[in-house]
Amino acid sequence: MAAMWCPIIGLLLLLLPLGPSSAIKFPLIGNVYPDGHFYATLQIGKPLKTYFLDIDTGSNLTWLECEHPDHGCKGCNQRTPHPYYKPAAHNLMVKCDSWICAQLRKDLPGSPQCPNSDPHRCHYDIQYVSGRSKGDLANDMIFINRRDDMNYVFGCGYEQEEPLEQPSPPAVDGILGLGRGSVGFVAQLKAQKKIVRNVIGHCLSIHGNGNLYIGDFRLPPGDVTWAPMSTSLFETPSINLDIPPENYLIVTKDGNACLAILDGSSDRVLRHLILIGDVTMQDLFVIYDNEVNGIGWVRAQCDRMQDLESVIIDSRL
């Protein structure tokens, strides 16, 4: 009797509607040294075009180097691996009084208010620790996991400023904003029901490359250390982050060892802040759980994370 029901139950399961994606994985290319960045590959626009985006967990807005129809591309990176994004006029019709533009101004304090002269565009102005980017919000199609597309709002960055003393910008097409704001990449995925949970994970191999995970992914074996992500000035309980020598020393091709820790006390932006950069996160699986405002980490061999393919639930878009 049970055997007779098995094919019927199997057929019913096939007919059930698929829910939102459980997890989405992006391979990461790059290294701490000598490149100094990791990028994910996204396909944007109609027709689809490929762009390399530098991942940034501290930025709320994703933006591309952009050939703006009115402003061109001032100070743009001359080393982009692909031609600048060229939006059509309708792609830039994200109105200044729209809800997402209002959220942008919350996520990016200091962004311009709505001018009477140009109410049909949403302007932004991002000040980084070093450098600056100005642009307008654009709305275009983005392709996820090579299976589905969605409308996505991001920045058309038409004016970039880099300090003269800074090294050349990385050879990427823009920034993938993985911050916690409402205009962030992950927040938009959840709002459009492409994922269920606003959770980010990354594993950066000490040998280069890695993976970025978004959504309801599973973790590698081991005990995860958790800490609250709080905006409060009050202290939280002490938590240990073990840093082996290879996570704070960089050995050059000539065999010289450099201390990968900078004094930020004299920087006008950092001052008393302490930043934990990607050099420290090598061979750690780091989780940013924005559902519970927690950050966690567990030691992992990130160059072997493909062994977890069977337990990482891929996107069903």
Short mmCIF file of C-alpha atoms in Angstrom, two decimals:
data_model
loop_
_atom_site.label_atom_id
_atom_site.label_comp_id
_atom_site.label_asym_id
_atom_site.label_seq_id
_atom_site.Cartn_x
_atom_site.Cartn_y
_atom_site.Cartn_z
CA MET A 1 0.00 0.00 0.00
CA ALA A 2 2.81 2.40 0.93
CA ALA A 3 4.60 1.59 -2.32
CA MET A 4 1.44 2.49 -4.28
CA TRP A 5 1.27 5.94 -2.64
CA CYS A 6 4.94 6.81 -3.23
CA PRO A 7 4.57 7.83 -6.92
CA ILE A 8 1.43 9.86 -6.09
CA ILE A 9 3.13 11.70 -3.22
CA GLY A 10 6.16 12.32 -5.42
CA LEU A 11 3.93 13.82 -8.11
CA LEU A 12 2.18 16.06 -5.57
CA LEU A 13 5.53 17.31 -4.31
CA LEU A 14 6.55 18.19 -7.86
CA LEU A 15 3.34 20.19 -8.27
CA LEU A 16 3.85 22.25 -5.10
CA PRO A 17 4.80 25.88 -5.87
CA LEU A 18 8.41 26.71 -5.14
CA GLY A 19 9.00 29.27 -2.42
CA PRO A 20 11.67 31.96 -2.35
CA SER A 21 15.30 30.98 -2.77
CA SER A 22 17.00 29.53 0.26
CA ALA A 23 20.49 30.73 -0.59
CA ILE A 24 22.46 32.36 -3.37
CA LYS A 25 26.19 31.87 -3.83
CA PHE A 26 28.58 34.16 -5.68
CA PRO A 27 32.16 33.01 -6.36
CA LEU A 28 34.67 35.68 -5.36
CA ILE A 29 37.84 36.51 -7.26
CA GLY A 30 40.77 38.36 -5.71
CA ASN A 31 43.14 38.33 -2.78
CA VAL A 32 44.44 40.46 0.07
CA TYR A 33 47.85 40.85 -1.58
CA PRO A 34 48.75 42.01 -4.16
CA ASP A 35 45.24 42.86 -5.51
CA GLY A 36 43.80 44.16 -2.25
CA HIS A 37 40.17 43.40 -3.08
CA PHE A 38 37.63 40.64 -3.82
CA TYR A 39 34.96 41.00 -6.48
CA ALA A 40 31.72 39.25 -7.43
CA THR A 41 30.40 39.01 -10.99
CA LEU A 42 26.91 40.33 -11.76
CA GLN A 43 24.95 40.67 -14.99
CA ILE A 44 22.96 43.87 -15.30
CA GLY A 45 20.80 45.53 -17.96
CA LYS A 46 18.97 44.59 -21.13
CA PRO A 47 20.77 43.17 -22.96
CA LEU A 48 22.67 41.69 -20.04
CA LYS A 49 26.22 42.89 -19.56
CA THR A 50 28.83 41.57 -17.16
CA TYR A 51 30.31 43.70 -14.37
CA PHE A 52 32.88 43.01 -11.64
CA LEU A 53 31.83 44.57 -8.31
CA ASP A 54 34.12 45.03 -5.32
CA ILE A 55 32.27 43.58 -2.29
CA ASP A 56 31.87 46.05 0.57
CA THR A 57 30.02 45.10 3.77
CA GLY A 58 30.32 48.70 4.96
CA SER A 59 28.47 50.28 2.03
CA ASN A 60 24.70 50.41 1.69
CA LEU A 61 24.53 51.36 -1.99
CA THR A 62 25.63 49.30 -4.96
CA TRP A 63 26.92 51.51 -7.77
CA LEU A 64 28.62 51.24 -11.15
CA GLU A 65 31.03 53.53 -12.95
CA CYS A 66 28.49 55.17 -15.23
CA GLU A 67 28.41 57.06 -18.52
CA HIS A 68 25.60 59.44 -17.54
CA PRO A 69 23.63 60.95 -20.46
CA ASP A 70 23.95 64.45 -18.94
CA HIS A 71 27.14 64.35 -16.88
CA GLY A 72 29.37 61.83 -18.63
CA CYS A 73 31.80 60.10 -16.25
CA LYS A 74 34.09 62.52 -14.40
CA GLY A 75 37.14 61.11 -12.68
CA CYS A 76 36.02 57.57 -13.41
CA ASN A 77 38.31 54.59 -13.08
CA GLN A 78 40.34 54.14 -16.26
CA ARG A 79 41.08 50.52 -15.38
CA THR A 80 37.55 49.10 -15.40
CA PRO A 81 37.51 45.62 -16.94
CA HIS A 82 34.30 46.41 -18.87
CA PRO A 83 32.83 49.50 -20.56
CA TYR A 84 31.03 51.92 -18.26
CA TYR A 85 27.36 51.26 -17.57
CA LYS A 86 25.29 53.39 -19.97
CA PRO A 87 21.71 53.82 -18.74
CA ALA A 88 18.84 54.81 -20.97
CA ALA A 89 16.85 57.88 -19.89
CA HIS A 90 14.06 55.72 -18.45
CA ASN A 91 16.56 53.85 -16.24
CA LEU A 92 17.28 57.09 -14.38
CA MET A 93 13.63 57.93 -13.66
CA VAL A 94 13.84 57.07 -9.96
CA LYS A 95 11.96 60.05 -8.56
CA CYS A 96 13.34 62.05 -5.70
CA ASP A 97 10.08 61.71 -3.75
CA SER A 98 9.98 57.90 -4.13
CA TRP A 99 10.16 55.66 -1.06
CA ILE A 100 13.52 54.20 -2.06
CA CYS A 101 15.05 57.65 -2.46
CA ALA A 102 13.79 58.51 1.02
CA GLN A 103 15.43 55.32 2.32
CA LEU A 104 18.64 56.27 0.51
CA ARG A 105 18.79 59.56 2.40
CA LYS A 106 18.38 57.61 5.67
CA ASP A 107 21.11 55.15 4.70
CA LEU A 108 23.44 57.88 3.39
CA PRO A 109 23.17 60.97 5.61
CA GLY A 110 24.30 64.04 3.71
CA SER A 111 22.83 63.00 0.38
CA PRO A 112 21.16 65.92 -1.41
CA GLN A 113 17.52 66.71 -0.72
CA CYS A 114 15.02 66.90 -3.57
CA PRO A 115 15.75 69.93 -5.77
CA ASN A 116 12.86 71.67 -7.50
CA SER A 117 14.91 71.79 -10.69
CA ASP A 118 15.25 68.01 -11.05
CA PRO A 119 12.50 66.15 -9.12
CA HIS A 120 12.56 63.12 -11.44
CA ARG A 121 15.97 61.90 -10.31
CA CYS A 122 17.36 60.72 -6.99
CA HIS A 123 20.82 62.13 -6.36
CA TYR A 124 23.38 60.73 -3.91
CA ASP A 125 26.78 61.73 -2.59
CA ILE A 126 28.85 59.08 -0.76
CA GLN A 127 31.87 60.03 1.34
CA TYR A 128 34.25 57.10 1.93
CA VAL A 129 37.24 56.95 4.26
CA SER A 130 39.25 57.81 1.16
CA GLY A 131 37.43 59.08 -1.89
CA ARG A 132 33.94 60.07 -2.87
CA SER A 133 31.25 59.08 -5.37
CA LYS A 134 28.34 61.10 -6.74
CA GLY A 135 25.53 59.91 -8.96
CA ASP A 136 21.84 59.24 -9.58
CA LEU A 137 19.83 56.15 -8.72
CA ALA A 138 19.10 53.87 -11.66
CA ASN A 139 16.58 51.05 -12.04
CA ASP A 140 17.50 48.14 -14.29
CA MET A 141 17.34 44.37 -14.54
CA ILE A 142 19.83 42.21 -12.69
CA PHE A 143 20.33 38.50 -13.28
CA ILE A 144 20.60 36.22 -10.24
CA ASN A 145 22.26 32.80 -10.33
CA ARG A 146 21.79 32.59 -14.11
CA ARG A 147 18.15 31.58 -13.58
CA ASP A 148 16.01 34.65 -13.06
CA ASP A 149 16.07 38.42 -13.18
CA MET A 150 14.64 41.18 -11.03
CA ASN A 151 14.30 44.95 -11.00
CA TYR A 152 17.14 46.40 -8.99
CA VAL A 153 17.91 49.94 -7.86
CA PHE A 154 21.58 50.93 -7.77
CA GLY A 155 23.78 53.94 -8.32
CA CYS A 156 24.88 55.39 -11.64
CA GLY A 157 28.16 56.87 -10.39
CA TYR A 158 29.07 59.66 -12.78
CA GLU A 159 31.64 61.52 -10.65
CA GLN A 160 34.43 59.92 -8.60
CA GLU A 161 37.07 61.54 -6.42
CA GLU A 162 40.21 59.73 -5.30
CA PRO A 163 42.97 61.30 -3.17
CA LEU A 164 46.08 62.01 -5.22
CA GLU A 165 48.29 60.15 -2.76
CA GLN A 166 46.16 57.00 -2.97
CA PRO A 167 47.26 54.05 -5.16
CA SER A 168 45.36 53.37 -8.37
CA PRO A 169 41.79 52.13 -7.78
CA PRO A 170 41.19 48.39 -8.27
CA ALA A 171 40.28 47.06 -11.70
CA VAL A 172 36.56 46.67 -10.98
CA ASP A 173 33.40 48.22 -12.41
CA GLY A 174 31.91 49.42 -9.12
CA ILE A 175 30.88 48.53 -5.58
CA LEU A 176 28.51 45.79 -4.37
CA GLY A 177 26.89 47.35 -1.29
CA LEU A 178 26.30 44.65 1.32
CA GLY A 179 25.53 47.02 4.19
CA ARG A 180 22.48 46.80 6.45
CA GLY A 181 20.54 49.69 4.90
CA SER A 182 17.21 49.43 3.09
CA VAL A 183 18.77 50.14 -0.32
CA GLY A 184 21.45 47.47 0.15
CA PHE A 185 21.76 44.54 -2.24
CA VAL A 186 20.52 41.93 0.24
CA ALA A 187 17.64 44.06 1.56
CA GLN A 188 16.34 44.46 -2.00
CA LEU A 189 16.62 40.71 -2.62
CA LYS A 190 14.52 40.04 0.46
CA ALA A 191 11.99 42.78 -0.36
CA GLN A 192 11.40 41.13 -3.75
CA LYS A 193 11.13 37.69 -2.08
CA LYS A 194 14.20 36.28 -3.78
CA ILE A 195 15.50 35.17 -0.38
CA VAL A 196 13.82 34.55 2.96
CA ARG A 197 16.41 35.85 5.43
CA ASN A 198 18.71 38.88 5.33
CA VAL A 199 21.92 37.04 6.14
CA ILE A 200 25.34 37.35 4.50
CA GLY A 201 28.33 35.04 4.75
CA HIS A 202 31.74 35.07 3.15
CA CYS A 203 34.79 32.86 3.20
CA LEU A 204 38.01 34.43 1.87
CA SER A 205 40.81 31.97 1.23
CA ILE A 206 44.30 32.83 2.38
CA HIS A 207 45.40 31.47 -1.01
CA GLY A 208 43.08 33.86 -2.88
CA ASN A 209 39.46 33.82 -4.09
CA GLY A 210 36.50 32.64 -2.00
CA ASN A 211 32.70 32.64 -1.90
CA LEU A 212 29.90 35.01 -0.91
CA TYR A 213 26.67 33.50 0.47
CA ILE A 214 23.34 35.31 0.80
CA GLY A 215 20.14 34.02 2.39
CA ASP A 216 19.43 30.89 4.44
CA PHE A 217 22.71 29.02 3.91
CA ARG A 218 24.17 26.34 6.13
CA LEU A 219 27.43 26.73 7.99
CA PRO A 220 30.59 24.64 7.88
CA PRO A 221 31.31 22.38 10.85
CA GLY A 222 32.56 24.01 14.04
CA ASP A 223 31.41 26.25 16.87
CA VAL A 224 30.49 29.72 15.69
CA THR A 225 31.51 32.63 17.92
CA TRP A 226 28.75 35.26 17.99
CA ALA A 227 28.80 38.93 18.92
CA PRO A 228 25.98 41.50 18.78
CA MET A 229 26.01 44.17 16.08
CA SER A 230 24.98 47.14 18.17
CA THR A 231 24.91 50.87 17.55
CA SER A 232 25.03 51.46 21.30
CA LEU A 233 28.09 53.05 22.87
CA PHE A 234 27.90 50.66 25.80
CA GLU A 235 30.40 47.83 26.02
CA THR A 236 29.49 44.27 25.12
CA PRO A 237 30.92 41.15 26.78
CA SER A 238 34.48 40.34 25.74
CA ILE A 239 34.79 37.88 22.87
CA ASN A 240 38.02 36.45 21.52
CA LEU A 241 39.04 36.58 17.87
CA ASP A 242 42.18 34.52 17.40
CA ILE A 243 44.42 36.02 14.72
CA PRO A 244 47.26 33.79 13.46
CA PRO A 245 50.41 35.46 12.05
CA GLU A 246 49.34 34.89 8.45
CA ASN A 247 46.28 37.07 9.15
CA TYR A 248 48.27 40.17 10.09
CA LEU A 249 51.54 39.71 8.19
CA ILE A 250 51.88 39.99 4.42
CA VAL A 251 54.91 38.40 2.78
CA THR A 252 55.91 39.98 -0.53
CA LYS A 253 57.29 38.08 -3.52
CA ASP A 254 60.76 39.23 -2.41
CA GLY A 255 60.30 37.57 0.97
CA ASN A 256 59.78 40.76 2.96
CA ALA A 257 57.19 40.66 5.75
CA CYS A 258 54.91 43.67 6.22
CA LEU A 259 52.67 44.32 9.22
CA ALA A 260 49.11 44.59 7.86
CA ILE A 261 47.88 46.81 10.70
CA LEU A 262 47.53 50.56 10.17
CA ASP A 263 47.29 53.34 12.74
CA GLY A 264 43.98 55.04 12.06
CA SER A 265 44.04 57.39 15.05
CA SER A 266 45.20 60.31 12.92
CA ASP A 267 42.62 59.69 10.19
CA ARG A 268 39.85 62.30 10.22
CA VAL A 269 37.18 59.64 9.59
CA LEU A 270 38.40 56.64 11.58
CA ARG A 271 39.77 58.40 14.66
CA HIS A 272 38.95 56.05 17.56
CA LEU A 273 37.24 53.37 15.48
CA ILE A 274 38.82 49.95 15.03
CA LEU A 275 38.23 48.26 11.68
CA ILE A 276 38.70 44.54 11.13
CA GLY A 277 39.70 44.18 7.50
CA ASP A 278 39.78 41.30 5.04
CA VAL A 279 43.38 40.40 5.90
CA THR A 280 42.15 39.35 9.35
CA MET A 281 39.16 37.48 7.93
CA GLN A 282 41.15 35.09 5.74
CA ASP A 283 40.12 31.46 6.26
CA LEU A 284 37.24 32.51 8.50
CA PHE A 285 33.62 31.88 7.58
CA VAL A 286 32.10 35.21 8.64
CA ILE A 287 28.32 35.60 9.05
CA TYR A 288 26.37 38.86 9.25
CA ASP A 289 22.91 37.89 10.51
CA ASN A 290 20.85 41.04 10.02
CA GLU A 291 17.71 39.27 11.23
CA VAL A 292 19.04 39.10 14.79
CA ASN A 293 21.72 41.82 14.53
CA GLY A 294 24.57 39.40 15.15
CA ILE A 295 27.97 38.76 13.60
CA GLY A 296 29.67 35.38 13.86
CA TRP A 297 32.78 33.61 12.69
CA VAL A 298 34.24 30.13 12.60
CA ARG A 299 37.62 28.94 11.35
CA ALA A 300 37.36 27.27 7.91
CA GLN A 301 39.48 26.21 4.96
CA CYS A 302 37.94 28.57 2.45
CA ASP A 303 39.69 27.08 -0.58
CA ARG A 304 37.77 23.85 0.13
CA MET A 305 34.35 25.39 0.60
CA GLN A 306 33.18 23.80 -2.64
CA ASP A 307 33.07 20.60 -0.57
CA LEU A 308 29.98 22.12 1.08
CA GLU A 309 28.04 22.26 -2.18
CA SER A 310 25.83 19.39 -1.05
CA VAL A 311 24.67 21.28 2.05
CA ILE A 312 24.50 24.79 0.58
CA ILE A 313 20.94 25.06 -0.73
CA ASP A 314 21.27 26.68 -4.14
CA SER A 315 18.86 29.30 -5.46
CA ARG A 316 15.68 27.93 -7.04
CA LEU A 317 14.94 31.05 -9.07
#
